[in-house]
mmCIF file of C-alpha atoms in Angstrom:
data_model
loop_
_atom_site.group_PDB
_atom_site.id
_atom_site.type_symbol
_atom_site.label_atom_id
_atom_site.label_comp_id
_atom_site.label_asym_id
_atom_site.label_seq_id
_atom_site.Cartn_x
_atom_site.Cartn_y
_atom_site.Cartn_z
ATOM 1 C CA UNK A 200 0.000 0.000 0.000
ATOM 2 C CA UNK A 201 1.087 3.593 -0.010
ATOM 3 C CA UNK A 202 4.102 5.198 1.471
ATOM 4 C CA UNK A 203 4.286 7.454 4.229
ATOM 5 C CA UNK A 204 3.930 11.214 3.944
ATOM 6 C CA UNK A 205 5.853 13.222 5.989
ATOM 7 C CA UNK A 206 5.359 17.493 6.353
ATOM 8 C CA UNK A 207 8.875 18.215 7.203
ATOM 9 C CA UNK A 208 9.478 21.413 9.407
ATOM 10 C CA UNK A 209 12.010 23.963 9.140
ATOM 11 C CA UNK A 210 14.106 23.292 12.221
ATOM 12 C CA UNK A 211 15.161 19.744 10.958
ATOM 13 C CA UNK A 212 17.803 21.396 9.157
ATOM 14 C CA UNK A 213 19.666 22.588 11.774
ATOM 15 C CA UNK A 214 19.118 20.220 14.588
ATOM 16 C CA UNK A 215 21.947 19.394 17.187
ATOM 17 C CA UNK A 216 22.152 15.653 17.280
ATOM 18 C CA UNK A 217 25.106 15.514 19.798
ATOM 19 C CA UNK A 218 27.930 13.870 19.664
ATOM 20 C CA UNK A 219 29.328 10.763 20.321
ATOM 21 C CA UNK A 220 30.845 7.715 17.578
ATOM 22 C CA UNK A 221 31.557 3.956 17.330
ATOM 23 C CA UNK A 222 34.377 4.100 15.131
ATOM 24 C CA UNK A 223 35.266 0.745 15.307
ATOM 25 C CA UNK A 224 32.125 -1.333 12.665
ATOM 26 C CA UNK A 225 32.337 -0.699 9.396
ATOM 27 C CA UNK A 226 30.406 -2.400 6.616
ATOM 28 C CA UNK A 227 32.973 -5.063 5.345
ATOM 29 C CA UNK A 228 32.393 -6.869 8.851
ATOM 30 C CA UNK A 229 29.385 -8.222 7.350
ATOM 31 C CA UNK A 230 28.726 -10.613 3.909
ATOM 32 C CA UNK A 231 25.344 -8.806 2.606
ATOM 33 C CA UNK A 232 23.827 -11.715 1.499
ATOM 34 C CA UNK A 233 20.115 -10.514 0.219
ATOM 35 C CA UNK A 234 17.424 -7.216 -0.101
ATOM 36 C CA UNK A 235 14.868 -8.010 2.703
ATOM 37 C CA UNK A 236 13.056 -4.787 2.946
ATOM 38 C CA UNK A 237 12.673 -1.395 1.446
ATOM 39 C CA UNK A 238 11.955 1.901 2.722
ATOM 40 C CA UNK A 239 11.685 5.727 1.524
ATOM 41 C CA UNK A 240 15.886 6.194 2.575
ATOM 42 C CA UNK A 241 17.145 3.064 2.146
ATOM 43 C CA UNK A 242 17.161 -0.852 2.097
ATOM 44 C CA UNK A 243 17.033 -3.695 4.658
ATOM 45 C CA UNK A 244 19.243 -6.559 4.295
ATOM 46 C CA UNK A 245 19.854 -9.592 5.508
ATOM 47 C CA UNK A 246 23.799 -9.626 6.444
ATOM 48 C CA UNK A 247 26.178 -12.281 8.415
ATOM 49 C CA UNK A 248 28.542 -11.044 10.477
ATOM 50 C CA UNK A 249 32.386 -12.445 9.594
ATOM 51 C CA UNK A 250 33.663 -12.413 12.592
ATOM 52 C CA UNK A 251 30.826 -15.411 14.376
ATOM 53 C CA UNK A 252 28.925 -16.209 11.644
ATOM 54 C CA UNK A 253 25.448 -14.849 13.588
ATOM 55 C CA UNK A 254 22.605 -13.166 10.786
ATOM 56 C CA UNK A 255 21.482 -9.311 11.810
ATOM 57 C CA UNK A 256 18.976 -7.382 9.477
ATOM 58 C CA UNK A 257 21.235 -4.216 8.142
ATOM 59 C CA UNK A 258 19.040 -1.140 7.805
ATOM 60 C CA UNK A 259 20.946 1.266 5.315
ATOM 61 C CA UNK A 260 19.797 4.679 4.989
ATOM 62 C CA UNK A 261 21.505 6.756 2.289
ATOM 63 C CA UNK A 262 22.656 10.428 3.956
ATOM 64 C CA UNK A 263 22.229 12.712 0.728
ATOM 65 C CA UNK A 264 18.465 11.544 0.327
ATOM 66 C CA UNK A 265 18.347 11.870 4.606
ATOM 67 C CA UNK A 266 19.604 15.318 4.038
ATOM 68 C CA UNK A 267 17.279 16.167 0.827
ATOM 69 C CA UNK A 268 14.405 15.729 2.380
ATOM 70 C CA UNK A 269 15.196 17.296 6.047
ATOM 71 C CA UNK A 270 14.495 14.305 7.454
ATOM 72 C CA UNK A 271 17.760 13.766 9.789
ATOM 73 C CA UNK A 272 15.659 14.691 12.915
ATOM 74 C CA UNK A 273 13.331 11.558 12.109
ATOM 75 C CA UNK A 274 16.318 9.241 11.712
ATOM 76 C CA UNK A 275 17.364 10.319 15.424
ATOM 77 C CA UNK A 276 14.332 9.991 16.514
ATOM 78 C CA UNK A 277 13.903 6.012 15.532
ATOM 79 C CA UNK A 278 17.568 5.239 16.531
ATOM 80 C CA UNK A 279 16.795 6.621 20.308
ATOM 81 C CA UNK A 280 13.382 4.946 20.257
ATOM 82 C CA UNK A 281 15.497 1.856 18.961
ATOM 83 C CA UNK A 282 18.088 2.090 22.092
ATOM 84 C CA UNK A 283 14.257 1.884 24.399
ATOM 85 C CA UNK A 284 13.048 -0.655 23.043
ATOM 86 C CA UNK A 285 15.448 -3.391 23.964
ATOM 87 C CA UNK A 286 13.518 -4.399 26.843
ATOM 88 C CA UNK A 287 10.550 -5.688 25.230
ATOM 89 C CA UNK A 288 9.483 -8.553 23.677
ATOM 90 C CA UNK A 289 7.178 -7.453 20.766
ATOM 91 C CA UNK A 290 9.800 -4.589 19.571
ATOM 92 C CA UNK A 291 12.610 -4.930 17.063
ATOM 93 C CA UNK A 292 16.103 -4.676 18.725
ATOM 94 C CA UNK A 293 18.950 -2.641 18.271
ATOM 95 C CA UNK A 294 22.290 -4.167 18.506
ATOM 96 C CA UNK A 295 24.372 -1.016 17.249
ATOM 97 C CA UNK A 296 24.317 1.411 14.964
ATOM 98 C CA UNK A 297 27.079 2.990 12.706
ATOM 99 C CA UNK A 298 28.141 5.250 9.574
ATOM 100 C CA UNK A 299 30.079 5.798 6.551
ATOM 101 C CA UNK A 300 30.404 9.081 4.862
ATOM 102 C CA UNK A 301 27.833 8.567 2.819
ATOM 103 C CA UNK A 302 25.446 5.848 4.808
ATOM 104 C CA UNK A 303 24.252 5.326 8.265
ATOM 105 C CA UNK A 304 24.123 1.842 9.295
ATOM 106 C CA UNK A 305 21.218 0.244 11.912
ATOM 107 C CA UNK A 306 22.394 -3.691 12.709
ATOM 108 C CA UNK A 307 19.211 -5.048 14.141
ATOM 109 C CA UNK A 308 17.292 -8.280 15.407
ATOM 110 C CA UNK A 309 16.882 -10.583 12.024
ATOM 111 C CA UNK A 310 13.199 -11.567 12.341
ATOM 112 C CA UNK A 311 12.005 -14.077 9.097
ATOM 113 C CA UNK A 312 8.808 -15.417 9.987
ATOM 114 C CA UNK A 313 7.443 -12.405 7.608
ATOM 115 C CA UNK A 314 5.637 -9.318 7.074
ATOM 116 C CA UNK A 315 2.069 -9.486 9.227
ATOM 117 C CA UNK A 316 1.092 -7.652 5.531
ATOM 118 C CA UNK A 317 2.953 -10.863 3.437
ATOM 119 C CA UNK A 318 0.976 -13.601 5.049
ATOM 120 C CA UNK A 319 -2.496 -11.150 4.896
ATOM 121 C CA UNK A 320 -1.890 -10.763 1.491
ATOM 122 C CA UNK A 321 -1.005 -14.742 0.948
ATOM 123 C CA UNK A 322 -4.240 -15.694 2.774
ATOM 124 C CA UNK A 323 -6.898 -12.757 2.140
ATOM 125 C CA UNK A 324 -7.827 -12.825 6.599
ATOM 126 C CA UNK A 325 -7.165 -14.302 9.433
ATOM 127 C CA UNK A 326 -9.941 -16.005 11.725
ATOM 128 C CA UNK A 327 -11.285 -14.009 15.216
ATOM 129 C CA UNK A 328 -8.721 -15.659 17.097
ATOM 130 C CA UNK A 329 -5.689 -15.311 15.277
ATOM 131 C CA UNK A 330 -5.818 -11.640 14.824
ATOM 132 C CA UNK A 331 -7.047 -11.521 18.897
ATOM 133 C CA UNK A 332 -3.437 -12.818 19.684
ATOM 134 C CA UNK A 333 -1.661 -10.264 17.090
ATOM 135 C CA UNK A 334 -3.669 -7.477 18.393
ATOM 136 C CA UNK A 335 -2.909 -8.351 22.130
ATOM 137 C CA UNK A 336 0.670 -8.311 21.454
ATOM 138 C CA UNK A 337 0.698 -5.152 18.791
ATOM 139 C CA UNK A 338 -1.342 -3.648 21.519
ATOM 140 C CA UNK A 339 0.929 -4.389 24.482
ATOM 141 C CA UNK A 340 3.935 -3.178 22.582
ATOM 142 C CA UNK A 341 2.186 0.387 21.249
ATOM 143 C CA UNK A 342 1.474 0.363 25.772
ATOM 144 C CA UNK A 343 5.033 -0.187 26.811
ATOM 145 C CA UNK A 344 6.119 2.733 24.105
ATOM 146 C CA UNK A 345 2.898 4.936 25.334
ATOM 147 C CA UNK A 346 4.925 3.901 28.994
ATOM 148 C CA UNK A 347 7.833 5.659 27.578
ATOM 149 C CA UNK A 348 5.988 8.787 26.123
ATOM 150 C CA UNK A 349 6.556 7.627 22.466
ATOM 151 C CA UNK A 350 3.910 7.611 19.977
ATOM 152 C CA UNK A 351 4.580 5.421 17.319
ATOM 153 C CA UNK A 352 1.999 6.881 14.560
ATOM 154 C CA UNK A 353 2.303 4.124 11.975
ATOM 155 C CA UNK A 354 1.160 1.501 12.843
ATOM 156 C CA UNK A 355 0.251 -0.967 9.595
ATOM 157 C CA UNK A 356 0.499 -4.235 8.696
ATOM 158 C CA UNK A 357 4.334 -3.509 6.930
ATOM 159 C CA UNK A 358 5.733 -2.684 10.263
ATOM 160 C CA UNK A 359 4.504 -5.900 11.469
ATOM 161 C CA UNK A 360 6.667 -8.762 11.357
ATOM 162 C CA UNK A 361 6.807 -12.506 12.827
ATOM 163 C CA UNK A 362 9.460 -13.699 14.558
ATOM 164 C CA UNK A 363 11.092 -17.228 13.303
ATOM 165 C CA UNK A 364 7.777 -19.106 16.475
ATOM 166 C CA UNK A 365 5.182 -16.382 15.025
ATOM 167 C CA UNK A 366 5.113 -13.966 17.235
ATOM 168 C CA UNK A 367 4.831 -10.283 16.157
ATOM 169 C CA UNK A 368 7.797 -7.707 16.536
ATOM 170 C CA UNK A 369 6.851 -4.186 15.658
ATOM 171 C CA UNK A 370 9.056 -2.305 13.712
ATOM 172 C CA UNK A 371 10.172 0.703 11.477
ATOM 173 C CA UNK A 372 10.299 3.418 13.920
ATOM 174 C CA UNK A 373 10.700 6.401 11.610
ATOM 175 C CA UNK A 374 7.612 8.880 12.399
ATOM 176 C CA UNK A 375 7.864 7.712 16.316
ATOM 177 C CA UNK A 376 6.812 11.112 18.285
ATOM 178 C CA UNK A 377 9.178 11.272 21.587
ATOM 179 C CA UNK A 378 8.720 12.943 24.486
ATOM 180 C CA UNK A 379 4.432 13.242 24.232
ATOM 181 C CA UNK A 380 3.325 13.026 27.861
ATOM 182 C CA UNK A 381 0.009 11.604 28.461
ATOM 183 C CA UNK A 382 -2.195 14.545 27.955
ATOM 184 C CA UNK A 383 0.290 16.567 25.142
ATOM 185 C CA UNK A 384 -0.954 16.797 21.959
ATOM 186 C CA UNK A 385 1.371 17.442 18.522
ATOM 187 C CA UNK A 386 0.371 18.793 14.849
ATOM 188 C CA UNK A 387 2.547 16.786 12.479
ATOM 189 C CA UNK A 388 0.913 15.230 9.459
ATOM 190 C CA UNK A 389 2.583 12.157 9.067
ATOM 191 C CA UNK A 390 1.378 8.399 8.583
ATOM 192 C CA UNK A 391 0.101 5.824 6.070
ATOM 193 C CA UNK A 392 -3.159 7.031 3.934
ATOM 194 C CA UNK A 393 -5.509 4.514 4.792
ATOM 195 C CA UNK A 394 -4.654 4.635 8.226
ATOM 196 C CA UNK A 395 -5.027 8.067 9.271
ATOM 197 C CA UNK A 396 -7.326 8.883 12.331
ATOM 198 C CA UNK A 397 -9.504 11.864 11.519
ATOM 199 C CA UNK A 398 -7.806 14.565 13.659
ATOM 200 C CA UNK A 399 -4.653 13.676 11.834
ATOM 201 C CA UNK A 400 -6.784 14.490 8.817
ATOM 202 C CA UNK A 401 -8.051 17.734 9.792
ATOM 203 C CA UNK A 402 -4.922 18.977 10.789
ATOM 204 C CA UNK A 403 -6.023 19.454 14.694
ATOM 205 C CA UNK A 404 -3.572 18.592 17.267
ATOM 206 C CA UNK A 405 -3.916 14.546 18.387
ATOM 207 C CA UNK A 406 -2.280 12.332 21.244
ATOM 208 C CA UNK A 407 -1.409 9.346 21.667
ATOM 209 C CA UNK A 408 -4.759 7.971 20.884
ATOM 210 C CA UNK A 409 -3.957 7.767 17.568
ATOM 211 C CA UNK A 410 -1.863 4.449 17.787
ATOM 212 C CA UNK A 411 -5.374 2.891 19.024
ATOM 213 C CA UNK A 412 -7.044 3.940 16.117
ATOM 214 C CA UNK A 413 -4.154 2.550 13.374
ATOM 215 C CA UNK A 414 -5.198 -0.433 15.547
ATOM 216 C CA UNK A 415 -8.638 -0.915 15.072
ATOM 217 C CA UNK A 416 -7.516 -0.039 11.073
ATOM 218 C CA UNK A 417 -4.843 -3.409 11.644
ATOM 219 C CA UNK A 418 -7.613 -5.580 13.182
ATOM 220 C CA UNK A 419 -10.111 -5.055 10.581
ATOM 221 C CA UNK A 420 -8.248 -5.597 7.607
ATOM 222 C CA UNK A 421 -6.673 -8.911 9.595
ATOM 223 C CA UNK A 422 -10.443 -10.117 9.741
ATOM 224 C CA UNK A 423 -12.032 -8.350 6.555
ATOM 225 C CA UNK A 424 -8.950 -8.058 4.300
ATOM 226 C CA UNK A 425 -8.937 -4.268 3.417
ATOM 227 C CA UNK A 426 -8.481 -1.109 6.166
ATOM 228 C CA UNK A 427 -11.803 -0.157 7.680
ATOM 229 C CA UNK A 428 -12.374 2.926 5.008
ATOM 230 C CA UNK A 429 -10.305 1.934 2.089
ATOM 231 C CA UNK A 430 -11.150 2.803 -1.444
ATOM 232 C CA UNK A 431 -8.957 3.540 -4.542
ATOM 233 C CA UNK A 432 -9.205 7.145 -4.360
ATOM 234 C CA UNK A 433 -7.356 8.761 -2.135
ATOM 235 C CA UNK A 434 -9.780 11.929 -1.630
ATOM 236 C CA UNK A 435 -12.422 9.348 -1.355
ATOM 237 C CA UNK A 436 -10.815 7.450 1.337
ATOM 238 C CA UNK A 437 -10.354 10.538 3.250
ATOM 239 C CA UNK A 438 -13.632 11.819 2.932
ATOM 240 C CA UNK A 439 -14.766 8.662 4.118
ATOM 241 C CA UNK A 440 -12.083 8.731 7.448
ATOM 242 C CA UNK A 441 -13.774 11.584 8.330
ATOM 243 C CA UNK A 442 -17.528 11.398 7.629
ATOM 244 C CA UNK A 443 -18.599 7.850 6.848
ATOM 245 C CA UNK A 444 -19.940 5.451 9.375
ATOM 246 C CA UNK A 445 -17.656 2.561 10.394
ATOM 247 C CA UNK A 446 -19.587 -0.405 8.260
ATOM 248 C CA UNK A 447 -18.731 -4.266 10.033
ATOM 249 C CA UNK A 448 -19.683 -7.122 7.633
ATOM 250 C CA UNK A 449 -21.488 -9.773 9.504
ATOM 251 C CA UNK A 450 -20.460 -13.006 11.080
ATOM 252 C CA UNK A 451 -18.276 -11.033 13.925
ATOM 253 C CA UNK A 452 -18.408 -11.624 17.652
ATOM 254 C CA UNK A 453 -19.725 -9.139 19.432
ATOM 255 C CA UNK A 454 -16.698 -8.430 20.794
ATOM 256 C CA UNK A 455 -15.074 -7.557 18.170
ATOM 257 C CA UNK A 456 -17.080 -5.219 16.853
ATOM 258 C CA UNK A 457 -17.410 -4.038 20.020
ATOM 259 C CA UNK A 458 -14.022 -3.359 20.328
ATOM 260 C CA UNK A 459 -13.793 -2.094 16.900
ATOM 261 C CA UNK A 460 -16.021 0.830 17.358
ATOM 262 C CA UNK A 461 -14.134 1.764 20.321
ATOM 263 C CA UNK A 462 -11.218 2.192 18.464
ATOM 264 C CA UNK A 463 -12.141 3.379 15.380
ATOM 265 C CA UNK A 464 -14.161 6.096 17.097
ATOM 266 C CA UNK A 465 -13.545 9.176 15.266
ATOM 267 C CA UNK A 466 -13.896 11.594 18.170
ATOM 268 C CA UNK A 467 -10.185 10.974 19.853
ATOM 269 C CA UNK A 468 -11.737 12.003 22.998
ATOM 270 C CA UNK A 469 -14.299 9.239 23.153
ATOM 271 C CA UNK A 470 -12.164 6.952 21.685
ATOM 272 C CA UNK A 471 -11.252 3.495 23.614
ATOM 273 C CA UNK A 472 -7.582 4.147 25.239
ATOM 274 C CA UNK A 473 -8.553 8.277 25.735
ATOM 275 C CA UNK A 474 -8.779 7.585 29.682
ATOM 276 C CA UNK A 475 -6.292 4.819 30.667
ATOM 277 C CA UNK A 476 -4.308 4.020 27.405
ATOM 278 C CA UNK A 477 -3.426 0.500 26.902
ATOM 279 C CA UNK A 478 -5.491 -0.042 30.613
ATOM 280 C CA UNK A 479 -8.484 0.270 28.397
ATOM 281 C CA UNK A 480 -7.040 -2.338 25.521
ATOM 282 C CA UNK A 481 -6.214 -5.229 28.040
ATOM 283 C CA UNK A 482 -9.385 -4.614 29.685
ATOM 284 C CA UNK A 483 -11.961 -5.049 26.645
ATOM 285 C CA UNK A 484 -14.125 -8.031 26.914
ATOM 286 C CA UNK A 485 -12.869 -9.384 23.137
ATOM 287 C CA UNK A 486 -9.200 -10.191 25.098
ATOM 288 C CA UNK A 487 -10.930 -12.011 28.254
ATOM 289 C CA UNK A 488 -9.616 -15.317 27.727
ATOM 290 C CA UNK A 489 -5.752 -13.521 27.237
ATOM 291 C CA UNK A 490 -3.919 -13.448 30.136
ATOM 292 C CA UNK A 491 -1.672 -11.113 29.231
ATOM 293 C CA UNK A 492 1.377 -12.307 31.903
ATOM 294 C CA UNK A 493 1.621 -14.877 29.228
ATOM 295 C CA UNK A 494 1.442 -13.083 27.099
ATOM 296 C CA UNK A 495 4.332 -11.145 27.247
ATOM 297 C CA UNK A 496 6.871 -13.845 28.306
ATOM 298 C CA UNK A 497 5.770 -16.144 25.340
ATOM 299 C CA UNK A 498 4.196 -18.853 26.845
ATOM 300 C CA UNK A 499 1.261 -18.353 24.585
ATOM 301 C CA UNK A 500 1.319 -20.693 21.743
ATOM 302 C CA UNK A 501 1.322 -18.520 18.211
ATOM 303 C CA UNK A 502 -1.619 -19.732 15.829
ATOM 304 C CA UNK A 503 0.267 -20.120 13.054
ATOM 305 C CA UNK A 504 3.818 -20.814 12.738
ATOM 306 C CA UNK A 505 5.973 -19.690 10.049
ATOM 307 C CA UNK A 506 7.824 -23.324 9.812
ATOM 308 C CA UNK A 507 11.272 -20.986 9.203
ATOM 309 C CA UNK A 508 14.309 -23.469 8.142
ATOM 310 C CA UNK A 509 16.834 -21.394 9.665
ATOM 311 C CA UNK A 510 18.377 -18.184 9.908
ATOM 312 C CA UNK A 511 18.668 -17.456 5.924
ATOM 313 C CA UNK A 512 15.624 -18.650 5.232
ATOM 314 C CA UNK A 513 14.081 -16.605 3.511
ATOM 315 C CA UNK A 514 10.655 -18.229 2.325
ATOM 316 C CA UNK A 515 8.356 -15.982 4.180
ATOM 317 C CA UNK A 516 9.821 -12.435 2.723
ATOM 318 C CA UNK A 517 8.049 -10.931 -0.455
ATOM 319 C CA UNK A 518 10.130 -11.920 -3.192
ATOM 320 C CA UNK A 519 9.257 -8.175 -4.495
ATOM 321 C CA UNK A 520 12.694 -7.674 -2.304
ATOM 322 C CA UNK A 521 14.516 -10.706 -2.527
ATOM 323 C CA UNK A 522 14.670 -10.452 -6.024
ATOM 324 C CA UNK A 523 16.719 -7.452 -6.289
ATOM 325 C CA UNK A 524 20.289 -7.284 -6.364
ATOM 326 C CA UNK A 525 22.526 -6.236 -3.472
ATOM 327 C CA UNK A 526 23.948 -3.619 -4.029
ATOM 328 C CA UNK A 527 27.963 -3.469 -4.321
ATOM 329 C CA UNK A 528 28.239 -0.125 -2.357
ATOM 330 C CA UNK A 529 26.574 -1.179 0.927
ATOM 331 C CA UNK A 530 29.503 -3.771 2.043
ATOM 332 C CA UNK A 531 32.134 -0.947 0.866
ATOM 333 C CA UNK A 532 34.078 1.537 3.393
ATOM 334 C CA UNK A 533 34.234 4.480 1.284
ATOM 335 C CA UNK A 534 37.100 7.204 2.076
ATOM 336 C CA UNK A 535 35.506 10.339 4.034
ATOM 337 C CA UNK A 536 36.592 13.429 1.465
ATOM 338 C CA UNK A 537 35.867 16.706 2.916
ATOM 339 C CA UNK A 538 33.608 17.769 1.187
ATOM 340 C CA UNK A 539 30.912 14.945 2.071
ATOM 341 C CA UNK A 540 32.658 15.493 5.737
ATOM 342 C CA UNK A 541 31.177 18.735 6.389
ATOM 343 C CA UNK A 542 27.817 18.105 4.711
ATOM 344 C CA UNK A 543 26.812 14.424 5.981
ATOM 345 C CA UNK A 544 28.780 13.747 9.258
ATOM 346 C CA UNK A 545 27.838 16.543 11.409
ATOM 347 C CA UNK A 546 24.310 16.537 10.593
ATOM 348 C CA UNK A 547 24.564 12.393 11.734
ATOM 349 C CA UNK A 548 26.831 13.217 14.969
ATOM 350 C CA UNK A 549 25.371 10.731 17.510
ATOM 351 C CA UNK A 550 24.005 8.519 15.635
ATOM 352 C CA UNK A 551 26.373 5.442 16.215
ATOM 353 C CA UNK A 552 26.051 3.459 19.439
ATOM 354 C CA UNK A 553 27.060 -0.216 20.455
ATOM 355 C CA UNK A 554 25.425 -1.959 23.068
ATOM 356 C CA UNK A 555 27.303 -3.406 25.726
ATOM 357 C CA UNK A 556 26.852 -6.925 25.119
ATOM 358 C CA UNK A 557 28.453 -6.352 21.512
ATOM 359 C CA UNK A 558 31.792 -7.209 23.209
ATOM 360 C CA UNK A 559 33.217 -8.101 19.295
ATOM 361 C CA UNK A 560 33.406 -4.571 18.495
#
């Protein structure tokens, strides 16, 4: 579906981003072995590290298009949600981050059970329980970032993967809002299309109740195949967002249309998750028979499992991406020339980090 937009504001340009450096990766540490992702800066691949042979997914983001497009403030912003988000078990990890003249370099978790969107697309929905367990832990990730006063703001089935047991990580963390305490609002348009909530829309200022809306959007098209208000035309779609009533097909629960109305509410104010965020989510009657201890240290069977072969398996990844070539340039360590030195490397100051259990580096 459609890329993000992003309205970019005139203070990215000239943001301090601190300082501090990991001079010690570089990219010939790792064989790039295959394309396993896309995005608006950059690709993901699939890389081995030389040195013990382990698999990482290698986000690389090219500087000059970073820079083009103001967007540098955005790029900090996902690495330091990144750095939080070690501690739980439904978001991506971060293992270190690094940078080249002309590239900055995220070495992450390798998660191949596949895009939540690849396996929708392979199998049209998925049945009232199925997409109960995604939601539960989609929903108690979005809480633990809520915890940290991060809105995450696009929320879609992309940014949804499954782990190698089928379990969801969350990922891409590119239009994540820092620092929104629980009754701040913000004004940024930014998202996906057909998940926009309505005050995005109208340009008001919206909190963190957003993220519950993009999640009624997910758990509709899990069970009905298509986001709650989709159509082709994109002025269409919106009008619909903000004016059309929420239409369930029959042959739901209760429950979940229930809980569907409470999150697509268009008011934000009324919306389910307004009063006591993710409180609200765990207490809906559609996840009564989740206990959600159990949920969060795995002990939940997943309903489906992505029967992954092994770490470079790459079966459950759209071959849209595997097919493409990597390219030569990412495993290179080009010379810094001053020129790129004074125009890419101070705007990126900051951005590499190594966590502590890297001891290799």
């Amino acid at each position: 579906m459609a890329h993000y937009m992003q309205s970019p504001t005139a203070s990215q340009s000239d943001v301090n981003l601190g300082a501090s450096a990991n001079p010690h990766a570089k990219p010939t540490d790792f064989d790039f072995l295959a394309v396993i992702g896309k995005g608006t800066f950059g690709k993901v691949l699939l890389a081995k590290l030389k040195a013990d042979g382990k698999f990482y997914a290698v986000k690389v983001l090219q500087k000059k298009v970073i820079l083009k497009k103001k967007e540098q403030k955005n790029i900090m912003a996902e690495r330091n949600v990144l750095l939080k988000s070690l501690k739980h078990p439904f978001l991506v990890g971060l293992h270190y981050s690094f940078q080249t003249s002309e590239k900055l370099y995220f070495v992450l978790d390798y998660v191949n059970g596949g895009e939540l969107f690849f396996h929708l697309q392979r199998e049209r929905c998925f049945s009232e329980p199925r997409a109960r367990f995604y939601i539960a832990e989609v929903a108690s990730a979005i809480g633990y970032l809520h915890s940290l006063n991060i809105v995450y703001r696009d929320l879609k089935p992309e940014n949804i993967l499954l782990d190698a047991q089928g379990h969801v990580v969350l990922t891409d963390f590119g239009l994540c809002k820092e620092g929104l305490e629980p009754e701040a609002t913000t004004t940024t348009f930014c998202g996906t299309p057909e998940y926009l909530a309505p005050e995005v829309l109208r340009k008001e200022p919206y909190d963190r109740t957003v993220d519950w809306w993009c999640l009624g959007a997910v758990l509709y098209e899990m069970l009905f195949s298509l986001p709650p208000f989709y159509r082709r035309d994109v002025a269409e779609m919106y009008d619909a967002i903000l004016h059309k009533p929420l239409q369930i097909p029959p042959g739901k629960s209760d429950a979940v249309c229930h809980l569907l109305h409470g999150l697509l509410q268009k008011d934000q104010h009324c919306r389910l998750g307004a009063i006591a965020d993710f409180l609200e989510i765990k207490n809906h009657i559609f996840f009564n028979h989740i206990n959600w201890d159990d949920l969060y240290h795995k002990r939940l069977t997943p309903p489906y499992n992505p029967n992954v072969r092994g770490p470079a398996d790459l079966q459950n990844i759209d071959p849209e991406f595997t097919r493409e070539m990597v390219p030569n340039s990412v495993g290179r360590t080009p010379e810094l020339s001053a020129s790129l030195a004074t125009s890419s490397s101070n705007a990126f100051s900051g951005f590499s980090y190594v966590s502590s259990e890297n001891s290799f580096l």
